């Protein structure tokens, strides 16, 4: 059973975390380069938010939304 967990450790330490170790060492030389992954995720989120707001405006312009405050019986 120990060999199984040692194998998992070797997989992560020797293979899967190598790009993150590179980014960690890059931080001392170039902060923006080391945080490129964060910048990519922020860009994806910004695009998704803009798309979402555009869809909300489109639905509001077409009066597709049903905004009834008495949607639940206890609000009557």
PDB file of N, CA, C and O in Angstrom:
ATOM      1  N   UNK A   1       0.816  -1.191   0.000  1.00  0.00           N
ATOM      2  CA  UNK A   1       0.000   0.000   0.000  1.00  0.00           C
ATOM      3  C   UNK A   1       0.862   1.259   0.000  1.00  0.00           C
ATOM      4  O   UNK A   1       0.478   2.264  -0.568  1.00  0.00           O
ATOM      5  N   UNK A   2       2.012   1.196   0.633  1.00  0.00           N
ATOM      6  CA  UNK A   2       2.915   2.337   0.660  1.00  0.00           C
ATOM      7  C   UNK A   2       3.417   2.674  -0.735  1.00  0.00           C
ATOM      8  O   UNK A   2       3.551   3.855  -1.080  1.00  0.00           O
ATOM      9  N   UNK A   3       3.646   1.656  -1.534  1.00  0.00           N
ATOM     10  CA  UNK A   3       4.124   1.889  -2.906  1.00  0.00           C
ATOM     11  C   UNK A   3       3.086   2.643  -3.719  1.00  0.00           C
ATOM     12  O   UNK A   3       3.428   3.477  -4.576  1.00  0.00           O
ATOM     13  N   UNK A   4       1.821   2.381  -3.455  1.00  0.00           N
ATOM     14  CA  UNK A   4       0.747   3.081  -4.161  1.00  0.00           C
ATOM     15  C   UNK A   4       0.804   4.578  -3.871  1.00  0.00           C
ATOM     16  O   UNK A   4       0.753   5.418  -4.786  1.00  0.00           O
ATOM     17  N   UNK A   5       0.915   4.946  -2.602  1.00  0.00           N
ATOM     18  CA  UNK A   5       0.972   6.352  -2.234  1.00  0.00           C
ATOM     19  C   UNK A   5       2.283   7.002  -2.682  1.00  0.00           C
ATOM     20  O   UNK A   5       2.312   8.183  -3.033  1.00  0.00           O
ATOM     21  N   UNK A   6       3.366   6.264  -2.659  1.00  0.00           N
ATOM     22  CA  UNK A   6       4.632   6.789  -3.180  1.00  0.00           C
ATOM     23  C   UNK A   6       4.530   7.031  -4.693  1.00  0.00           C
ATOM     24  O   UNK A   6       5.124   7.970  -5.217  1.00  0.00           O
ATOM     25  N   UNK A   7       3.794   6.179  -5.382  1.00  0.00           N
ATOM     26  CA  UNK A   7       3.570   6.378  -6.813  1.00  0.00           C
ATOM     27  C   UNK A   7       2.765   7.631  -7.085  1.00  0.00           C
ATOM     28  O   UNK A   7       3.055   8.379  -8.024  1.00  0.00           O
ATOM     29  N   UNK A   8       1.734   7.887  -6.271  1.00  0.00           N
ATOM     30  CA  UNK A   8       0.946   9.120  -6.413  1.00  0.00           C
ATOM     31  C   UNK A   8       1.826  10.331  -6.152  1.00  0.00           C
ATOM     32  O   UNK A   8       1.771  11.332  -6.878  1.00  0.00           O
ATOM     33  N   UNK A   9       2.673  10.249  -5.129  1.00  0.00           N
ATOM     34  CA  UNK A   9       3.584  11.353  -4.816  1.00  0.00           C
ATOM     35  C   UNK A   9       4.532  11.606  -5.981  1.00  0.00           C
ATOM     36  O   UNK A   9       4.745  12.759  -6.373  1.00  0.00           O
ATOM     37  N   UNK A  10       5.093  10.556  -6.529  1.00  0.00           N
ATOM     38  CA  UNK A  10       6.019  10.716  -7.650  1.00  0.00           C
ATOM     39  C   UNK A  10       5.311  11.315  -8.859  1.00  0.00           C
ATOM     40  O   UNK A  10       5.879  12.161  -9.560  1.00  0.00           O
ATOM     41  N   UNK A  11       4.070  10.909  -9.115  1.00  0.00           N
ATOM     42  CA  UNK A  11       3.316  11.461 -10.245  1.00  0.00           C
ATOM     43  C   UNK A  11       3.159  12.963 -10.111  1.00  0.00           C
ATOM     44  O   UNK A  11       3.435  13.710 -11.051  1.00  0.00           O
ATOM     45  N   UNK A  12       2.742  13.409  -8.933  1.00  0.00           N
ATOM     46  CA  UNK A  12       2.499  14.837  -8.764  1.00  0.00           C
ATOM     47  C   UNK A  12       3.791  15.642  -8.678  1.00  0.00           C
ATOM     48  O   UNK A  12       3.937  16.672  -9.332  1.00  0.00           O
ATOM     49  N   UNK A  13       4.733  15.193  -7.872  1.00  0.00           N
ATOM     50  CA  UNK A  13       5.960  15.956  -7.640  1.00  0.00           C
ATOM     51  C   UNK A  13       6.855  15.971  -8.874  1.00  0.00           C
ATOM     52  O   UNK A  13       7.395  17.011  -9.250  1.00  0.00           O
ATOM     53  N   UNK A  14       7.002  14.818  -9.529  1.00  0.00           N
ATOM     54  CA  UNK A  14       7.950  14.710 -10.633  1.00  0.00           C
ATOM     55  C   UNK A  14       7.368  15.123 -11.981  1.00  0.00           C
ATOM     56  O   UNK A  14       8.123  15.455 -12.899  1.00  0.00           O
ATOM     57  N   UNK A  15       6.038  15.105 -12.138  1.00  0.00           N
ATOM     58  CA  UNK A  15       5.461  15.384 -13.452  1.00  0.00           C
ATOM     59  C   UNK A  15       4.455  16.532 -13.445  1.00  0.00           C
ATOM     60  O   UNK A  15       4.593  17.493 -14.190  1.00  0.00           O
ATOM     61  N   UNK A  16       3.434  16.442 -12.623  1.00  0.00           N
ATOM     62  CA  UNK A  16       2.327  17.384 -12.722  1.00  0.00           C
ATOM     63  C   UNK A  16       2.632  18.756 -12.129  1.00  0.00           C
ATOM     64  O   UNK A  16       2.049  19.757 -12.566  1.00  0.00           O
ATOM     65  N   UNK A  17       3.505  18.856 -11.147  1.00  0.00           N
ATOM     66  CA  UNK A  17       3.820  20.138 -10.534  1.00  0.00           C
ATOM     67  C   UNK A  17       5.033  20.826 -11.154  1.00  0.00           C
ATOM     68  O   UNK A  17       5.403  21.913 -10.724  1.00  0.00           O
ATOM     69  N   UNK A  18       5.642  20.229 -12.155  1.00  0.00           N
ATOM     70  CA  UNK A  18       6.823  20.833 -12.787  1.00  0.00           C
ATOM     71  C   UNK A  18       6.498  22.197 -13.404  1.00  0.00           C
ATOM     72  O   UNK A  18       7.259  23.156 -13.207  1.00  0.00           O
ATOM     73  N   UNK A  19       5.373  22.368 -14.130  1.00  0.00           N
ATOM     74  CA  UNK A  19       5.079  23.710 -14.654  1.00  0.00           C
ATOM     75  C   UNK A  19       4.858  24.737 -13.549  1.00  0.00           C
ATOM     76  O   UNK A  19       5.259  25.897 -13.689  1.00  0.00           O
ATOM     77  N   UNK A  20       4.252  24.328 -12.438  1.00  0.00           N
ATOM     78  CA  UNK A  20       4.039  25.266 -11.337  1.00  0.00           C
ATOM     79  C   UNK A  20       5.355  25.617 -10.653  1.00  0.00           C
ATOM     80  O   UNK A  20       5.542  26.752 -10.199  1.00  0.00           O
ATOM     81  N   UNK A  21       6.274  24.678 -10.570  1.00  0.00           N
ATOM     82  CA  UNK A  21       7.601  24.983 -10.029  1.00  0.00           C
ATOM     83  C   UNK A  21       8.332  25.978 -10.921  1.00  0.00           C
ATOM     84  O   UNK A  21       9.029  26.868 -10.430  1.00  0.00           O
ATOM     85  N   UNK A  22       8.152  25.840 -12.236  1.00  0.00           N
ATOM     86  CA  UNK A  22       8.755  26.796 -13.160  1.00  0.00           C
ATOM     87  C   UNK A  22       8.176  28.189 -12.941  1.00  0.00           C
ATOM     88  O   UNK A  22       8.920  29.174 -12.906  1.00  0.00           O
ATOM     89  N   UNK A  23       6.858  28.284 -12.779  1.00  0.00           N
ATOM     90  CA  UNK A  23       6.238  29.593 -12.534  1.00  0.00           C
ATOM     91  C   UNK A  23       6.706  30.193 -11.215  1.00  0.00           C
ATOM     92  O   UNK A  23       6.891  31.408 -11.108  1.00  0.00           O
ATOM     93  N   UNK A  24       6.904  29.353 -10.209  1.00  0.00           N
ATOM     94  CA  UNK A  24       7.378  29.845  -8.918  1.00  0.00           C
ATOM     95  C   UNK A  24       8.789  30.411  -9.041  1.00  0.00           C
ATOM     96  O   UNK A  24       9.115  31.457  -8.476  1.00  0.00           O
ATOM     97  N   UNK A  25       9.654  29.749  -9.806  1.00  0.00           N
ATOM     98  CA  UNK A  25      11.019  30.260  -9.973  1.00  0.00           C
ATOM     99  C   UNK A  25      11.043  31.493 -10.884  1.00  0.00           C
ATOM    100  O   UNK A  25      11.909  32.347 -10.746  1.00  0.00           O
ATOM    101  N   UNK A  26      10.074  31.584 -11.777  1.00  0.00           N
ATOM    102  CA  UNK A  26       9.998  32.732 -12.680  1.00  0.00           C
ATOM    103  C   UNK A  26       9.578  34.002 -11.951  1.00  0.00           C
ATOM    104  O   UNK A  26       9.898  35.108 -12.381  1.00  0.00           O
ATOM    105  N   UNK A  27       8.886  33.853 -10.821  1.00  0.00           N
ATOM    106  CA  UNK A  27       8.383  35.014 -10.098  1.00  0.00           C
ATOM    107  C   UNK A  27       9.497  35.958  -9.646  1.00  0.00           C
ATOM    108  O   UNK A  27       9.309  37.172  -9.597  1.00  0.00           O
ATOM    109  N   UNK A  28      10.653  35.425  -9.346  1.00  0.00           N
ATOM    110  CA  UNK A  28      11.750  36.277  -8.901  1.00  0.00           C
ATOM    111  C   UNK A  28      12.284  37.152 -10.030  1.00  0.00           C
ATOM    112  O   UNK A  28      12.856  38.213  -9.780  1.00  0.00           O
ATOM    113  N   UNK A  29      12.088  36.714 -11.267  1.00  0.00           N
ATOM    114  CA  UNK A  29      12.580  37.480 -12.414  1.00  0.00           C
ATOM    115  C   UNK A  29      11.500  38.347 -13.054  1.00  0.00           C
ATOM    116  O   UNK A  29      11.764  39.465 -13.446  1.00  0.00           O
ATOM    117  N   UNK A  30      10.275  37.812 -13.159  1.00  0.00           N
ATOM    118  CA  UNK A  30       9.216  38.523 -13.863  1.00  0.00           C
ATOM    119  C   UNK A  30       7.880  38.187 -13.206  1.00  0.00           C
ATOM    120  O   UNK A  30       7.330  37.116 -13.410  1.00  0.00           O
ATOM    121  N   UNK A  31       7.332  39.155 -12.461  1.00  0.00           N
ATOM    122  CA  UNK A  31       6.102  38.917 -11.730  1.00  0.00           C
ATOM    123  C   UNK A  31       4.930  38.680 -12.674  1.00  0.00           C
ATOM    124  O   UNK A  31       4.104  37.798 -12.461  1.00  0.00           O
ATOM    125  N   UNK A  32       4.825  39.481 -13.731  1.00  0.00           N
ATOM    126  CA  UNK A  32       3.710  39.342 -14.668  1.00  0.00           C
ATOM    127  C   UNK A  32       3.766  37.999 -15.400  1.00  0.00           C
ATOM    128  O   UNK A  32       2.733  37.385 -15.648  1.00  0.00           O
ATOM    129  N   UNK A  33       4.940  37.552 -15.751  1.00  0.00           N
ATOM    130  CA  UNK A  33       5.074  36.258 -16.410  1.00  0.00           C
ATOM    131  C   UNK A  33       4.695  35.104 -15.505  1.00  0.00           C
ATOM    132  O   UNK A  33       4.085  34.128 -15.942  1.00  0.00           O
ATOM    133  N   UNK A  34       5.029  35.226 -14.227  1.00  0.00           N
ATOM    134  CA  UNK A  34       4.716  34.160 -13.290  1.00  0.00           C
ATOM    135  C   UNK A  34       3.215  34.075 -13.021  1.00  0.00           C
ATOM    136  O   UNK A  34       2.699  33.013 -12.699  1.00  0.00           O
ATOM    137  N   UNK A  35       2.521  35.175 -13.171  1.00  0.00           N
ATOM    138  CA  UNK A  35       1.091  35.211 -12.902  1.00  0.00           C
ATOM    139  C   UNK A  35       0.260  35.162 -14.175  1.00  0.00           C
ATOM    140  O   UNK A  35      -0.912  35.542 -14.167  1.00  0.00           O
ATOM    141  N   UNK A  36       0.833  34.680 -15.266  1.00  0.00           N
ATOM    142  CA  UNK A  36       0.119  34.622 -16.536  1.00  0.00           C
ATOM    143  C   UNK A  36      -1.124  33.743 -16.432  1.00  0.00           C
ATOM    144  O   UNK A  36      -2.156  34.032 -17.039  1.00  0.00           O
ATOM    145  N   UNK A  37      -1.064  32.685 -15.640  1.00  0.00           N
ATOM    146  CA  UNK A  37      -2.220  31.809 -15.469  1.00  0.00           C
ATOM    147  C   UNK A  37      -3.375  32.568 -14.820  1.00  0.00           C
ATOM    148  O   UNK A  37      -4.528  32.436 -15.240  1.00  0.00           O
ATOM    149  N   UNK A  38      -3.067  33.388 -13.831  1.00  0.00           N
ATOM    150  CA  UNK A  38      -4.100  34.202 -13.190  1.00  0.00           C
ATOM    151  C   UNK A  38      -4.683  35.209 -14.168  1.00  0.00           C
ATOM    152  O   UNK A  38      -5.893  35.457 -14.166  1.00  0.00           O
ATOM    153  N   UNK A  39      -3.838  35.820 -14.990  1.00  0.00           N
ATOM    154  CA  UNK A  39      -4.326  36.792 -15.974  1.00  0.00           C
ATOM    155  C   UNK A  39      -5.257  36.130 -16.979  1.00  0.00           C
ATOM    156  O   UNK A  39      -6.271  36.706 -17.375  1.00  0.00           O
ATOM    157  N   UNK A  40      -4.931  34.917 -17.383  1.00  0.00           N
ATOM    158  CA  UNK A  40      -5.790  34.184 -18.331  1.00  0.00           C
ATOM    159  C   UNK A  40      -7.145  33.899 -17.694  1.00  0.00           C
ATOM    160  O   UNK A  40      -8.190  34.100 -18.319  1.00  0.00           O
ATOM    161  N   UNK A  41      -7.156  33.444 -16.447  1.00  0.00           N
ATOM    162  CA  UNK A  41      -8.424  33.166 -15.773  1.00  0.00           C
ATOM    163  C   UNK A  41      -9.244  34.440 -15.582  1.00  0.00           C
ATOM    164  O   UNK A  41     -10.470  34.415 -15.728  1.00  0.00           O
ATOM    165  N   UNK A  42      -8.604  35.555 -15.255  1.00  0.00           N
ATOM    166  CA  UNK A  42      -9.332  36.812 -15.110  1.00  0.00           C
ATOM    167  C   UNK A  42      -9.920  37.265 -16.437  1.00  0.00           C
ATOM    168  O   UNK A  42     -11.044  37.785 -16.484  1.00  0.00           O
ATOM    169  N   UNK A  43      -9.187  37.067 -17.520  1.00  0.00           N
ATOM    170  CA  UNK A  43      -9.697  37.429 -18.839  1.00  0.00           C
ATOM    171  C   UNK A  43     -10.902  36.575 -19.214  1.00  0.00           C
ATOM    172  O   UNK A  43     -11.909  37.091 -19.722  1.00  0.00           O
ATOM    173  N   UNK A  44     -10.840  35.284 -18.946  1.00  0.00           N
ATOM    174  CA  UNK A  44     -11.965  34.398 -19.230  1.00  0.00           C
ATOM    175  C   UNK A  44     -13.186  34.820 -18.419  1.00  0.00           C
ATOM    176  O   UNK A  44     -14.311  34.883 -18.952  1.00  0.00           O
ATOM    177  N   UNK A  45     -13.000  35.136 -17.144  1.00  0.00           N
ATOM    178  CA  UNK A  45     -14.124  35.581 -16.310  1.00  0.00           C
ATOM    179  C   UNK A  45     -14.694  36.907 -16.798  1.00  0.00           C
ATOM    180  O   UNK A  45     -15.919  37.087 -16.800  1.00  0.00           O
ATOM    181  N   UNK A  46     -13.853  37.832 -17.216  1.00  0.00           N
ATOM    182  CA  UNK A  46     -14.336  39.118 -17.710  1.00  0.00           C
ATOM    183  C   UNK A  46     -15.165  38.933 -18.977  1.00  0.00           C
ATOM    184  O   UNK A  46     -16.230  39.543 -19.134  1.00  0.00           O
ATOM    185  N   UNK A  47     -14.717  38.082 -19.879  1.00  0.00           N
ATOM    186  CA  UNK A  47     -15.474  37.817 -21.104  1.00  0.00           C
ATOM    187  C   UNK A  47     -16.804  37.165 -20.769  1.00  0.00           C
ATOM    188  O   UNK A  47     -17.849  37.525 -21.341  1.00  0.00           O
ATOM    189  N   UNK A  48     -16.819  36.234 -19.834  1.00  0.00           N
ATOM    190  CA  UNK A  48     -18.057  35.562 -19.444  1.00  0.00           C
ATOM    191  C   UNK A  48     -19.044  36.542 -18.815  1.00  0.00           C
ATOM    192  O   UNK A  48     -20.247  36.480 -19.092  1.00  0.00           O
ATOM    193  N   UNK A  49     -18.559  37.463 -17.997  1.00  0.00           N
ATOM    194  CA  UNK A  49     -19.439  38.452 -17.366  1.00  0.00           C
ATOM    195  C   UNK A  49     -20.030  39.388 -18.404  1.00  0.00           C
ATOM    196  O   UNK A  49     -21.227  39.701 -18.360  1.00  0.00           O
ATOM    197  N   UNK A  50     -19.222  39.837 -19.355  1.00  0.00           N
ATOM    198  CA  UNK A  50     -19.731  40.714 -20.410  1.00  0.00           C
ATOM    199  C   UNK A  50     -20.786  39.986 -21.234  1.00  0.00           C
ATOM    200  O   UNK A  50     -21.849  40.547 -21.548  1.00  0.00           O
ATOM    201  N   UNK A  51     -20.548  38.740 -21.579  1.00  0.00           N
ATOM    202  CA  UNK A  51     -21.525  37.958 -22.338  1.00  0.00           C
ATOM    203  C   UNK A  51     -22.818  37.797 -21.537  1.00  0.00           C
ATOM    204  O   UNK A  51     -23.914  37.932 -22.081  1.00  0.00           O
ATOM    205  N   UNK A  52     -22.697  37.519 -20.256  1.00  0.00           N
ATOM    206  CA  UNK A  52     -23.856  37.334 -19.399  1.00  0.00           C
ATOM    207  C   UNK A  52     -24.693  38.611 -19.327  1.00  0.00           C
ATOM    208  O   UNK A  52     -25.927  38.578 -19.432  1.00  0.00           O
ATOM    209  N   UNK A  53     -24.041  39.764 -19.165  1.00  0.00           N
ATOM    210  CA  UNK A  53     -24.750  41.042 -19.093  1.00  0.00           C
ATOM    211  C   UNK A  53     -25.432  41.349 -20.423  1.00  0.00           C
ATOM    212  O   UNK A  53     -26.574  41.845 -20.448  1.00  0.00           O
ATOM    213  N   UNK A  54     -24.785  41.035 -21.534  1.00  0.00           N
ATOM    214  CA  UNK A  54     -25.412  41.250 -22.828  1.00  0.00           C
ATOM    215  C   UNK A  54     -26.657  40.385 -22.983  1.00  0.00           C
ATOM    216  O   UNK A  54     -27.685  40.844 -23.517  1.00  0.00           O
ATOM    217  N   UNK A  55     -26.610  39.141 -22.521  1.00  0.00           N
ATOM    218  CA  UNK A  55     -27.780  38.270 -22.588  1.00  0.00           C
ATOM    219  C   UNK A  55     -28.899  38.781 -21.692  1.00  0.00           C
ATOM    220  O   UNK A  55     -30.078  38.723 -22.069  1.00  0.00           O
ATOM    221  N   UNK A  56     -28.565  39.290 -20.511  1.00  0.00           N
ATOM    222  CA  UNK A  56     -29.580  39.853 -19.626  1.00  0.00           C
ATOM    223  C   UNK A  56     -30.255  41.058 -20.260  1.00  0.00           C
ATOM    224  O   UNK A  56     -31.484  41.218 -20.174  1.00  0.00           O
ATOM    225  N   UNK A  57     -29.482  41.928 -20.890  1.00  0.00           N
ATOM    226  CA  UNK A  57     -30.065  43.097 -21.566  1.00  0.00           C
ATOM    227  C   UNK A  57     -30.965  42.681 -22.718  1.00  0.00           C
ATOM    228  O   UNK A  57     -32.015  43.286 -22.942  1.00  0.00           O
ATOM    229  N   UNK A  58     -30.567  41.656 -23.451  1.00  0.00           N
ATOM    230  CA  UNK A  58     -31.381  41.171 -24.563  1.00  0.00           C
ATOM    231  C   UNK A  58     -32.716  40.626 -24.064  1.00  0.00           C
ATOM    232  O   UNK A  58     -33.766  40.921 -24.641  1.00  0.00           O
ATOM    233  N   UNK A  59     -32.688  39.862 -22.996  1.00  0.00           N
ATOM    234  CA  UNK A  59     -33.925  39.321 -22.444  1.00  0.00           C
ATOM    235  C   UNK A  59     -34.810  40.426 -21.875  1.00  0.00           C
ATOM    236  O   UNK A  59     -36.036  40.363 -21.984  1.00  0.00           O
ATOM    237  N   UNK A  60     -34.199  41.432 -21.287  1.00  0.00           N
ATOM    238  CA  UNK A  60     -34.984  42.536 -20.736  1.00  0.00           C
ATOM    239  C   UNK A  60     -35.616  43.357 -21.860  1.00  0.00           C
ATOM    240  O   UNK A  60     -36.761  43.797 -21.738  1.00  0.00           O
ATOM    241  N   UNK A  61     -34.915  43.548 -22.963  1.00  0.00           N
ATOM    242  CA  UNK A  61     -35.458  44.307 -24.094  1.00  0.00           C
ATOM    243  C   UNK A  61     -36.624  43.568 -24.754  1.00  0.00           C
ATOM    244  O   UNK A  61     -37.559  44.187 -25.252  1.00  0.00           O
ATOM    245  N   UNK A  62     -36.594  42.242 -24.747  1.00  0.00           N
ATOM    246  CA  UNK A  62     -37.665  41.441 -25.349  1.00  0.00           C
ATOM    247  C   UNK A  62     -38.800  41.137 -24.372  1.00  0.00           C
ATOM    248  O   UNK A  62     -39.751  40.454 -24.740  1.00  0.00           O
ATOM    249  N   UNK A  63     -38.681  41.631 -23.137  1.00  0.00           N
ATOM    250  CA  UNK A  63     -39.656  41.347 -22.077  1.00  0.00           C
ATOM    251  C   UNK A  63     -39.858  39.845 -21.887  1.00  0.00           C
ATOM    252  O   UNK A  63     -40.978  39.373 -21.711  1.00  0.00           O
ATOM    253  N   UNK A  64     -38.774  39.089 -21.948  1.00  0.00           N
ATOM    254  CA  UNK A  64     -38.837  37.645 -21.747  1.00  0.00           C
ATOM    255  C   UNK A  64     -38.855  37.264 -20.272  1.00  0.00           C
ATOM    256  O   UNK A  64     -39.202  36.139 -19.937  1.00  0.00           O
ATOM    257  N   UNK A  65     -38.475  38.190 -19.414  1.00  0.00           N
ATOM    258  CA  UNK A  65     -38.398  37.868 -18.002  1.00  0.00           C
ATOM    259  C   UNK A  65     -39.766  37.949 -17.357  1.00  0.00           C
ATOM    260  O   UNK A  65     -40.570  38.827 -17.650  1.00  0.00           O
ATOM    261  N   UNK A  66     -40.047  37.020 -16.481  1.00  0.00           N
ATOM    262  CA  UNK A  66     -41.272  37.023 -15.699  1.00  0.00           C
ATOM    263  C   UNK A  66     -40.910  37.413 -14.283  1.00  0.00           C
ATOM    264  O   UNK A  66     -40.387  36.605 -13.522  1.00  0.00           O
ATOM    265  N   UNK A  67     -41.158  38.674 -13.950  1.00  0.00           N
ATOM    266  CA  UNK A  67     -40.778  39.183 -12.635  1.00  0.00           C
ATOM    267  C   UNK A  67     -42.031  39.384 -11.796  1.00  0.00           C
ATOM    268  O   UNK A  67     -42.552  40.487 -11.665  1.00  0.00           O
ATOM    269  N   UNK A  68     -42.514  38.332 -11.231  1.00  0.00           N
ATOM    270  CA  UNK A  68     -43.687  38.382 -10.377  1.00  0.00           C
ATOM    271  C   UNK A  68     -43.240  38.192  -8.940  1.00  0.00           C
ATOM    272  O   UNK A  68     -42.629  37.184  -8.598  1.00  0.00           O
ATOM    273  N   UNK A  69     -43.534  39.169  -8.108  1.00  0.00           N
ATOM    274  CA  UNK A  69     -43.093  39.073  -6.717  1.00  0.00           C
ATOM    275  C   UNK A  69     -43.909  38.057  -5.930  1.00  0.00           C
ATOM    276  O   UNK A  69     -43.540  37.696  -4.831  1.00  0.00           O
ATOM    277  N   UNK A  70     -45.038  37.603  -6.488  1.00  0.00           N
ATOM    278  CA  UNK A  70     -45.858  36.613  -5.785  1.00  0.00           C
ATOM    279  C   UNK A  70     -45.633  35.218  -6.389  1.00  0.00           C
ATOM    280  O   UNK A  70     -46.566  34.440  -6.526  1.00  0.00           O
ATOM    281  N   UNK A  71     -44.405  34.944  -6.771  1.00  0.00           N
ATOM    282  CA  UNK A  71     -44.092  33.645  -7.345  1.00  0.00           C
ATOM    283  C   UNK A  71     -44.253  32.523  -6.323  1.00  0.00           C
ATOM    284  O   UNK A  71     -44.532  31.390  -6.686  1.00  0.00           O
ATOM    285  N   UNK A  72     -44.126  32.847  -5.046  1.00  0.00           N
ATOM    286  CA  UNK A  72     -44.302  31.862  -3.983  1.00  0.00           C
ATOM    287  C   UNK A  72     -45.600  32.166  -3.231  1.00  0.00           C
ATOM    288  O   UNK A  72     -45.973  33.317  -3.047  1.00  0.00           O
ATOM    289  N   UNK A  73     -46.238  31.125  -2.798  1.00  0.00           N
ATOM    290  CA  UNK A  73     -47.540  31.310  -2.131  1.00  0.00           C
ATOM    291  C   UNK A  73     -47.421  32.104  -0.839  1.00  0.00           C
ATOM    292  O   UNK A  73     -48.349  32.817  -0.463  1.00  0.00           O
ATOM    293  N   UNK A  74     -46.309  32.030  -0.161  1.00  0.00           N
ATOM    294  CA  UNK A  74     -46.175  32.742   1.115  1.00  0.00           C
ATOM    295  C   UNK A  74     -45.901  34.232   0.940  1.00  0.00           C
ATOM    296  O   UNK A  74     -45.877  34.969   1.893  1.00  0.00           O
ATOM    297  N   UNK A  75     -45.710  34.712  -0.304  1.00  0.00           N
ATOM    298  CA  UNK A  75     -45.482  36.141  -0.542  1.00  0.00           C
ATOM    299  C   UNK A  75     -46.764  36.900  -0.860  1.00  0.00           C
ATOM    300  O   UNK A  75     -46.739  38.102  -1.050  1.00  0.00           O
ATOM    301  N   UNK A  76     -47.897  36.246  -0.906  1.00  0.00           N
ATOM    302  CA  UNK A  76     -49.172  36.911  -1.241  1.00  0.00           C
ATOM    303  C   UNK A  76     -49.657  37.785  -0.138  1.00  0.00           C
ATOM    304  O   UNK A  76     -49.501  37.678   0.982  1.00  0.00           O
TER     305      UNK A  76
END
